Amino acid sequence: MKEIQDLTQKTGFIALVGRPNVGKSTLLNHILGEKIAAVSRKPQTTRTSITGILTRGSRQYVFLDTPGVHKPKTKLGDMMMKSVGTATTDVALVLLVVEPLAQIHPIERELMEKFGKMHLPVVLLINKTDIFTPADIIRTIEVFSKEFKFEAVIPLSGKTGDGVEIIFDEAEPFLEEAEWFFPSDMITDQPERTIAGEIIREKLLKLLDQEIPHGIAVVIEDFKESDKRIDIRAEIFCEKAGHKKIVIGKDGAMLKKVGSFAREDLEAFFGVHVNINLWVKVKENWRDNDYLLHSFGFDREDS
Ligand SMILES: Nc1nc2c(ncn2[C@@H]2O[C@H](COP(=O)(O)OP(=O)(O)OP(=O)(O)O)[C@@H](O)[C@H]2O)c(=O)[nH]1
Ligand SMILES: [Mg+2]
């Protein structure tokens, strides 16, 4: 990053938007140097908009990670898409994240049209450059640049960190002189228990087969913090009795694995010993049930 001499406080909201699985949450975690957002190989990992705050010198960047844009098939999907709309309503800058596939997906085309109508400044982030060829990247830049007037195009890798610093240089002109919204040492406005729930859900996404993860919700029932340890009691909701059996695994093996992977991450995050107690329950069709969506926290103002 270029040295910023200007001492005036500046800040801006910056939304990360794109199709599912393009690497938005990975990038947010990399920028923050902390894992606050769940990441997985399965699409539609992120379900609500997640705030990641980075304060550097006199600048405070407020990133909004959003759910991957898709055509929703459930009420949960509708809410996820609503949260993308809310997150992009009043931002200083949009970061449109794509993969170097050298073609534009119809959803990306729709997004560009929408941003154009809203007169939003957009920077194109071409992610995952670590696994594509320079030719793929160049063709992707050409294809997208023909369709939209981007403020800048940045090839990068949220995984290796290559190119990520350039985001800050390109975002600089869009920050406004204003008092910061958050204290300088704050990295997210998500409550600790929400982060715990997301990390547990991430492990389920990673360890379970295709169809089950989308039907899973994790609710933190109890989060007790003392000086030396945190005790967490979480309920895992799935949609079918058959799924419950798989989530528990033979002699509880799957659940044990989920708990121990989640504990590892959460201990690194909180810096204290973490004890996780997991329970599995069945709630059929919760993704289309207003009452359950509400009780799982999906219709908060920010989601
Ligand atoms: N090789 C490579 N893989 C990446 C990179 N960024 C993300 N990934 C992988 O891509 C997959 C999706 O990453 P996420 O960060 O969950 O993607 P997302 O855009 O947040 O996905 P949704 O939340 O579903 O919209 C994961 O398996 C990541 O490890 C990258 O720069 N390079
Ligand atoms: Mg995500």
Short mmCIF file of C-alpha atoms and ligand atoms in Angstrom, two decimals:
data_model
loop_
_atom_site.label_atom_id
_atom_site.label_comp_id
_atom_site.label_asym_id
_atom_site.label_seq_id
_atom_site.Cartn_x
_atom_site.Cartn_y
_atom_site.Cartn_z
CA MET A 1 0.00 0.00 0.00
CA LYS A 2 1.17 3.52 -0.75
CA GLU A 3 2.05 5.49 2.35
CA ILE A 4 -0.91 7.71 3.16
CA GLN A 5 0.28 11.03 4.58
CA ASP A 6 -3.15 12.55 4.94
CA LEU A 7 -4.21 12.38 8.60
CA THR A 8 -7.87 13.29 8.07
CA GLN A 9 -10.17 10.43 9.10
CA LYS A 10 -11.76 8.84 6.08
CA THR A 11 -14.04 5.84 5.75
CA GLY A 12 -16.25 4.00 3.32
CA PHE A 13 -18.47 0.94 2.96
CA ILE A 14 -17.19 -1.48 0.33
CA ALA A 15 -19.40 -4.39 -0.78
CA LEU A 16 -18.01 -7.70 -2.03
CA VAL A 17 -20.52 -9.05 -4.53
CA GLY A 18 -20.54 -11.94 -7.00
CA ARG A 19 -21.77 -15.40 -7.85
CA PRO A 20 -21.59 -18.19 -5.27
CA ASN A 21 -18.17 -19.79 -4.75
CA VAL A 22 -16.06 -17.13 -6.47
CA GLY A 23 -14.12 -16.52 -3.24
CA LYS A 24 -15.65 -13.43 -1.59
CA SER A 25 -15.43 -14.72 1.98
CA THR A 26 -11.92 -16.10 1.49
CA LEU A 27 -10.87 -12.65 0.36
CA LEU A 28 -12.53 -10.95 3.33
CA ASN A 29 -10.78 -13.30 5.75
CA HIS A 30 -7.47 -12.62 4.02
CA ILE A 31 -7.94 -8.86 4.20
CA LEU A 32 -8.73 -9.02 7.92
CA GLY A 33 -6.07 -11.60 8.71
CA GLU A 34 -8.72 -13.36 10.80
CA LYS A 35 -11.32 -15.92 9.94
CA ILE A 36 -14.72 -14.37 10.56
CA ALA A 37 -16.58 -15.68 7.51
CA ALA A 38 -17.30 -19.31 6.68
CA VAL A 39 -15.62 -20.58 3.52
CA SER A 40 -16.33 -23.79 1.64
CA ARG A 41 -16.19 -25.45 -1.74
CA LYS A 42 -19.99 -25.64 -1.78
CA PRO A 43 -21.91 -22.73 -3.29
CA GLN A 44 -24.15 -20.54 -1.12
CA THR A 45 -21.94 -20.77 1.93
CA THR A 46 -22.54 -17.20 3.08
CA ARG A 47 -26.14 -16.56 4.13
CA THR A 48 -26.17 -13.05 5.53
CA SER A 49 -24.15 -9.95 4.89
CA ILE A 50 -21.04 -9.93 7.09
CA THR A 51 -19.17 -6.80 8.09
CA GLY A 52 -15.37 -6.90 8.16
CA ILE A 53 -13.63 -3.77 9.40
CA LEU A 54 -10.02 -2.82 8.70
CA THR A 55 -8.51 0.36 10.11
CA ARG A 56 -5.15 1.44 8.74
CA GLY A 57 -3.67 4.76 9.73
CA SER A 58 -6.33 7.39 9.15
CA ARG A 59 -8.48 5.12 6.97
CA GLN A 60 -11.28 2.79 8.02
CA TYR A 61 -12.47 0.35 5.35
CA VAL A 62 -15.78 -1.33 6.11
CA PHE A 63 -16.15 -4.40 3.91
CA LEU A 64 -19.49 -6.13 3.44
CA ASP A 65 -19.25 -9.77 2.41
CA THR A 66 -22.54 -10.88 0.83
CA PRO A 67 -24.21 -14.17 -0.12
CA GLY A 68 -23.42 -15.41 -3.64
CA VAL A 69 -26.01 -14.11 -6.09
CA HIS A 70 -28.26 -16.87 -7.48
CA LYS A 71 -31.90 -17.47 -8.37
CA PRO A 72 -33.48 -18.33 -5.02
CA LYS A 73 -35.57 -21.47 -4.63
CA THR A 74 -36.48 -21.11 -0.95
CA LYS A 75 -37.52 -18.33 1.42
CA LEU A 76 -34.04 -18.53 2.90
CA GLY A 77 -32.69 -17.88 -0.62
CA ASP A 78 -35.04 -14.89 -0.96
CA MET A 79 -33.70 -13.47 2.29
CA MET A 80 -30.12 -14.05 1.19
CA MET A 81 -30.76 -12.12 -2.02
CA LYS A 82 -32.51 -9.36 -0.09
CA SER A 83 -29.40 -8.99 2.03
CA VAL A 84 -27.28 -8.50 -1.12
CA GLY A 85 -29.67 -5.71 -2.14
CA THR A 86 -29.45 -4.05 1.26
CA ALA A 87 -25.66 -4.33 1.36
CA THR A 88 -25.27 -2.58 -1.98
CA THR A 89 -27.79 0.21 -1.40
CA ASP A 90 -25.55 2.77 0.20
CA VAL A 91 -21.95 1.84 -0.42
CA ALA A 92 -18.98 3.94 -1.51
CA LEU A 93 -17.70 1.19 -3.77
CA VAL A 94 -18.65 -2.25 -5.08
CA LEU A 95 -16.06 -4.98 -5.60
CA LEU A 96 -17.50 -7.36 -8.19
CA VAL A 97 -15.70 -10.67 -7.70
CA VAL A 98 -15.45 -13.10 -10.64
CA GLU A 99 -13.38 -16.08 -11.69
CA PRO A 100 -11.13 -15.91 -14.80
CA LEU A 101 -13.49 -17.97 -16.96
CA ALA A 102 -13.30 -15.58 -19.92
CA GLN A 103 -17.08 -15.39 -20.08
CA ILE A 104 -19.81 -13.46 -18.35
CA HIS A 105 -22.50 -15.38 -16.51
CA PRO A 106 -26.06 -14.01 -16.93
CA ILE A 107 -26.14 -13.24 -13.21
CA GLU A 108 -23.00 -11.13 -13.55
CA ARG A 109 -24.56 -9.35 -16.51
CA GLU A 110 -27.64 -8.57 -14.40
CA LEU A 111 -25.46 -7.29 -11.59
CA MET A 112 -23.55 -4.96 -13.90
CA GLU A 113 -26.81 -3.61 -15.32
CA LYS A 114 -28.10 -2.98 -11.82
CA PHE A 115 -24.91 -1.23 -10.70
CA GLY A 116 -24.98 0.86 -13.87
CA LYS A 117 -28.54 2.00 -13.17
CA MET A 118 -27.58 2.83 -9.57
CA HIS A 119 -24.49 4.75 -10.80
CA LEU A 120 -22.34 2.79 -8.37
CA PRO A 121 -18.58 2.79 -8.84
CA VAL A 122 -17.43 -0.79 -9.39
CA VAL A 123 -13.97 -2.35 -9.28
CA LEU A 124 -13.69 -5.76 -10.94
CA LEU A 125 -11.75 -8.35 -8.94
CA ILE A 126 -10.62 -11.31 -10.99
CA ASN A 127 -9.98 -13.87 -8.29
CA LYS A 128 -8.24 -17.27 -8.13
CA THR A 129 -5.40 -16.17 -10.41
CA ASP A 130 -3.28 -18.84 -8.70
CA ILE A 131 -5.12 -21.60 -10.57
CA PHE A 132 -5.71 -19.96 -13.98
CA THR A 133 -3.35 -19.07 -16.82
CA PRO A 134 -2.35 -15.49 -17.70
CA ALA A 135 -4.20 -15.98 -21.02
CA ASP A 136 -7.44 -16.80 -19.14
CA ILE A 137 -7.00 -13.71 -17.02
CA ILE A 138 -6.34 -11.41 -19.97
CA ARG A 139 -9.36 -12.75 -21.87
CA THR A 140 -11.53 -12.25 -18.79
CA ILE A 141 -10.36 -8.64 -18.46
CA GLU A 142 -11.22 -8.05 -22.13
CA VAL A 143 -14.65 -9.67 -21.96
CA PHE A 144 -15.74 -7.80 -18.84
CA SER A 145 -14.22 -4.43 -19.80
CA LYS A 146 -16.33 -4.41 -22.97
CA GLU A 147 -19.53 -4.63 -20.91
CA PHE A 148 -18.97 -2.17 -18.09
CA LYS A 149 -16.90 0.87 -17.25
CA PHE A 150 -15.04 -0.39 -14.21
CA GLU A 151 -13.08 2.04 -12.05
CA ALA A 152 -10.27 -0.53 -12.13
CA VAL A 153 -9.67 -4.20 -12.81
CA ILE A 154 -7.55 -6.16 -10.33
CA PRO A 155 -6.41 -9.75 -10.91
CA LEU A 156 -5.71 -11.29 -7.51
CA SER A 157 -5.84 -14.36 -5.34
CA GLY A 158 -7.65 -14.28 -2.03
CA LYS A 159 -5.95 -17.54 -1.22
CA THR A 160 -2.31 -16.50 -1.70
CA GLY A 161 -2.87 -12.78 -1.17
CA ASP A 162 -1.31 -11.83 -4.52
CA GLY A 163 -2.73 -8.52 -5.72
CA VAL A 164 -4.95 -7.94 -2.68
CA GLU A 165 -3.08 -4.80 -1.58
CA ILE A 166 -4.07 -3.03 -4.79
CA ILE A 167 -7.68 -2.97 -3.56
CA PHE A 168 -6.71 -0.36 -0.96
CA ASP A 169 -5.07 1.94 -3.51
CA GLU A 170 -8.07 1.72 -5.82
CA ALA A 171 -10.56 2.23 -2.99
CA GLU A 172 -8.78 5.34 -1.68
CA PRO A 173 -10.54 7.90 -3.95
CA PHE A 174 -13.95 6.58 -2.86
CA LEU A 175 -13.47 7.03 0.88
CA GLU A 176 -15.19 10.00 2.39
CA GLU A 177 -14.06 12.38 5.06
CA ALA A 178 -16.12 11.25 8.01
CA GLU A 179 -15.71 10.02 11.52
CA TRP A 180 -15.16 6.29 11.70
CA PHE A 181 -18.19 4.13 12.37
CA PHE A 182 -16.29 1.63 14.50
CA PRO A 183 -13.45 1.61 17.06
CA SER A 184 -10.07 1.10 15.35
CA ASP A 185 -9.46 -2.33 16.91
CA MET A 186 -12.84 -3.79 15.90
CA ILE A 187 -12.78 -6.30 13.02
CA THR A 188 -16.48 -7.19 12.77
CA ASP A 189 -19.83 -6.21 14.19
CA GLN A 190 -20.93 -9.82 14.24
CA PRO A 191 -21.49 -11.03 17.80
CA GLU A 192 -19.00 -13.66 19.00
CA ARG A 193 -21.75 -16.26 19.17
CA THR A 194 -22.65 -15.67 15.52
CA ILE A 195 -19.03 -16.25 14.50
CA ALA A 196 -19.01 -19.45 16.56
CA GLY A 197 -22.17 -20.64 14.78
CA GLU A 198 -20.69 -19.84 11.36
CA ILE A 199 -17.47 -21.71 12.08
CA ILE A 200 -19.43 -24.79 13.21
CA ARG A 201 -21.59 -24.58 10.06
CA GLU A 202 -18.45 -24.26 7.94
CA LYS A 203 -17.13 -27.55 9.32
CA LEU A 204 -20.45 -29.23 8.51
CA LEU A 205 -20.29 -27.86 4.96
CA LYS A 206 -16.77 -29.20 4.59
CA LEU A 207 -17.41 -32.63 6.05
CA LEU A 208 -20.85 -33.48 4.69
CA ASP A 209 -21.93 -34.58 1.24
CA GLN A 210 -23.56 -32.37 -1.35
CA GLU A 211 -27.22 -32.16 -0.55
CA ILE A 212 -27.27 -32.04 3.26
CA PRO A 213 -25.28 -28.85 4.01
CA HIS A 214 -27.75 -26.49 2.36
CA GLY A 215 -30.43 -27.72 4.73
CA ILE A 216 -28.39 -27.08 7.85
CA ALA A 217 -28.70 -24.27 10.36
CA VAL A 218 -26.63 -23.82 13.48
CA VAL A 219 -28.10 -22.01 16.46
CA ILE A 220 -25.95 -21.13 19.46
CA GLU A 221 -28.08 -21.92 22.48
CA ASP A 222 -25.54 -20.97 25.09
CA PHE A 223 -22.24 -19.08 25.01
CA LYS A 224 -20.56 -18.79 28.40
CA GLU A 225 -17.36 -16.87 28.65
CA SER A 226 -14.93 -16.84 31.54
CA ASP A 227 -11.29 -15.73 31.80
CA LYS A 228 -9.84 -19.03 30.73
CA ARG A 229 -12.49 -20.70 28.62
CA ILE A 230 -15.62 -20.44 26.54
CA ASP A 231 -18.38 -23.03 26.79
CA ILE A 232 -20.59 -23.27 23.74
CA ARG A 233 -23.79 -25.25 23.35
CA ALA A 234 -24.99 -25.36 19.75
CA GLU A 235 -27.99 -26.95 18.07
CA ILE A 236 -27.60 -28.22 14.54
CA PHE A 237 -30.87 -28.30 12.61
CA CYS A 238 -31.27 -30.48 9.56
CA GLU A 239 -34.28 -31.20 7.36
CA LYS A 240 -34.63 -34.98 7.52
CA ALA A 241 -34.24 -37.75 10.08
CA GLY A 242 -31.89 -39.49 7.62
CA HIS A 243 -29.72 -36.38 7.56
CA LYS A 244 -29.61 -36.29 11.34
CA LYS A 245 -28.15 -39.79 11.36
CA ILE A 246 -25.46 -38.76 8.90
CA VAL A 247 -24.64 -35.58 10.82
CA ILE A 248 -24.17 -37.61 14.00
CA GLY A 249 -22.25 -40.37 12.21
CA LYS A 250 -21.38 -43.85 13.37
CA ASP A 251 -21.07 -43.74 17.16
CA GLY A 252 -21.08 -39.95 16.94
CA ALA A 253 -17.90 -39.89 14.85
CA MET A 254 -19.02 -37.14 12.44
CA LEU A 255 -20.22 -34.87 15.23
CA LYS A 256 -16.95 -35.38 17.09
CA LYS A 257 -15.00 -34.38 14.01
CA VAL A 258 -17.13 -31.26 13.47
CA GLY A 259 -16.66 -30.29 17.12
CA SER A 260 -12.93 -30.79 17.13
CA PHE A 261 -12.29 -28.89 13.85
CA ALA A 262 -14.53 -26.05 15.03
CA ARG A 263 -12.79 -25.98 18.40
CA GLU A 264 -9.40 -25.63 16.72
CA ASP A 265 -10.53 -22.56 14.74
CA LEU A 266 -12.43 -20.99 17.61
CA GLU A 267 -9.53 -21.40 20.03
CA ALA A 268 -7.28 -19.65 17.50
CA PHE A 269 -9.85 -16.87 17.14
CA PHE A 270 -10.74 -16.30 20.79
CA GLY A 271 -7.32 -17.19 22.23
CA VAL A 272 -8.79 -19.24 25.08
CA HIS A 273 -9.80 -22.85 25.60
CA VAL A 274 -13.14 -23.61 23.92
CA ASN A 275 -15.53 -26.38 24.85
CA ILE A 276 -18.24 -27.23 22.29
CA ASN A 277 -21.36 -29.22 22.98
CA LEU A 278 -23.35 -30.15 19.85
CA TRP A 279 -26.96 -31.36 19.53
CA VAL A 280 -28.69 -32.39 16.32
CA LYS A 281 -32.39 -31.78 15.67
CA VAL A 282 -34.74 -32.18 12.72
CA LYS A 283 -36.95 -29.35 11.43
CA GLU A 284 -38.47 -30.24 8.10
CA ASN A 285 -38.50 -27.51 5.47
CA TRP A 286 -37.19 -24.85 7.84
CA ARG A 287 -35.83 -22.97 4.82
CA ASP A 288 -39.39 -22.21 3.76
CA ASN A 289 -40.84 -21.66 7.20
CA ASP A 290 -41.16 -17.99 8.22
CA TYR A 291 -41.39 -18.79 11.90
CA LEU A 292 -38.28 -20.98 11.92
CA LEU A 293 -36.31 -18.60 9.72
CA HIS A 294 -37.16 -15.89 12.22
CA SER A 295 -36.19 -18.00 15.20
CA PHE A 296 -32.89 -18.93 13.51
CA GLY A 297 -32.18 -15.21 13.11
CA PHE A 298 -32.53 -14.86 9.34
CA ASP A 299 -34.88 -11.93 9.18
CA ARG A 300 -32.88 -9.45 11.18
CA GLU A 301 -32.60 -6.04 9.60
CA ASP A 302 -29.14 -6.85 8.26
CA SER A 303 -30.00 -10.20 6.72
N1 LIG B 1 -7.34 -21.58 -5.74
C1 LIG B 1 -8.09 -20.64 -5.14
N2 LIG B 1 -9.21 -21.01 -4.51
C2 LIG B 1 -9.94 -20.04 -3.90
C3 LIG B 1 -9.56 -18.68 -3.91
N3 LIG B 1 -10.49 -17.98 -3.22
C4 LIG B 1 -11.40 -18.87 -2.80
N4 LIG B 1 -11.08 -20.11 -3.18
C5 LIG B 1 -11.84 -21.36 -2.92
O1 LIG B 1 -13.12 -21.23 -3.52
C6 LIG B 1 -14.13 -21.86 -2.71
C7 LIG B 1 -15.21 -20.85 -2.39
O2 LIG B 1 -14.69 -19.84 -1.54
P1 LIG B 1 -15.63 -18.90 -0.66
O3 LIG B 1 -14.75 -17.83 -0.09
O4 LIG B 1 -16.48 -19.68 0.27
O5 LIG B 1 -16.55 -18.29 -1.84
P2 LIG B 1 -17.78 -17.26 -1.71
O6 LIG B 1 -17.73 -16.40 -2.92
O7 LIG B 1 -17.74 -16.56 -0.39
O8 LIG B 1 -19.01 -18.25 -1.80
P3 LIG B 1 -20.55 -18.02 -1.30
O9 LIG B 1 -20.49 -17.60 0.14
O10 LIG B 1 -21.18 -19.33 -1.49
O11 LIG B 1 -21.11 -16.96 -2.18
C8 LIG B 1 -13.39 -22.38 -1.48
O12 LIG B 1 -13.11 -23.75 -1.70
C9 LIG B 1 -12.11 -21.56 -1.43
O13 LIG B 1 -11.03 -22.23 -0.81
C10 LIG B 1 -8.34 -18.33 -4.62
O14 LIG B 1 -7.93 -17.17 -4.70
N5 LIG B 1 -7.67 -19.35 -5.21
MG MG B 2 -19.10 -16.50 1.12
#
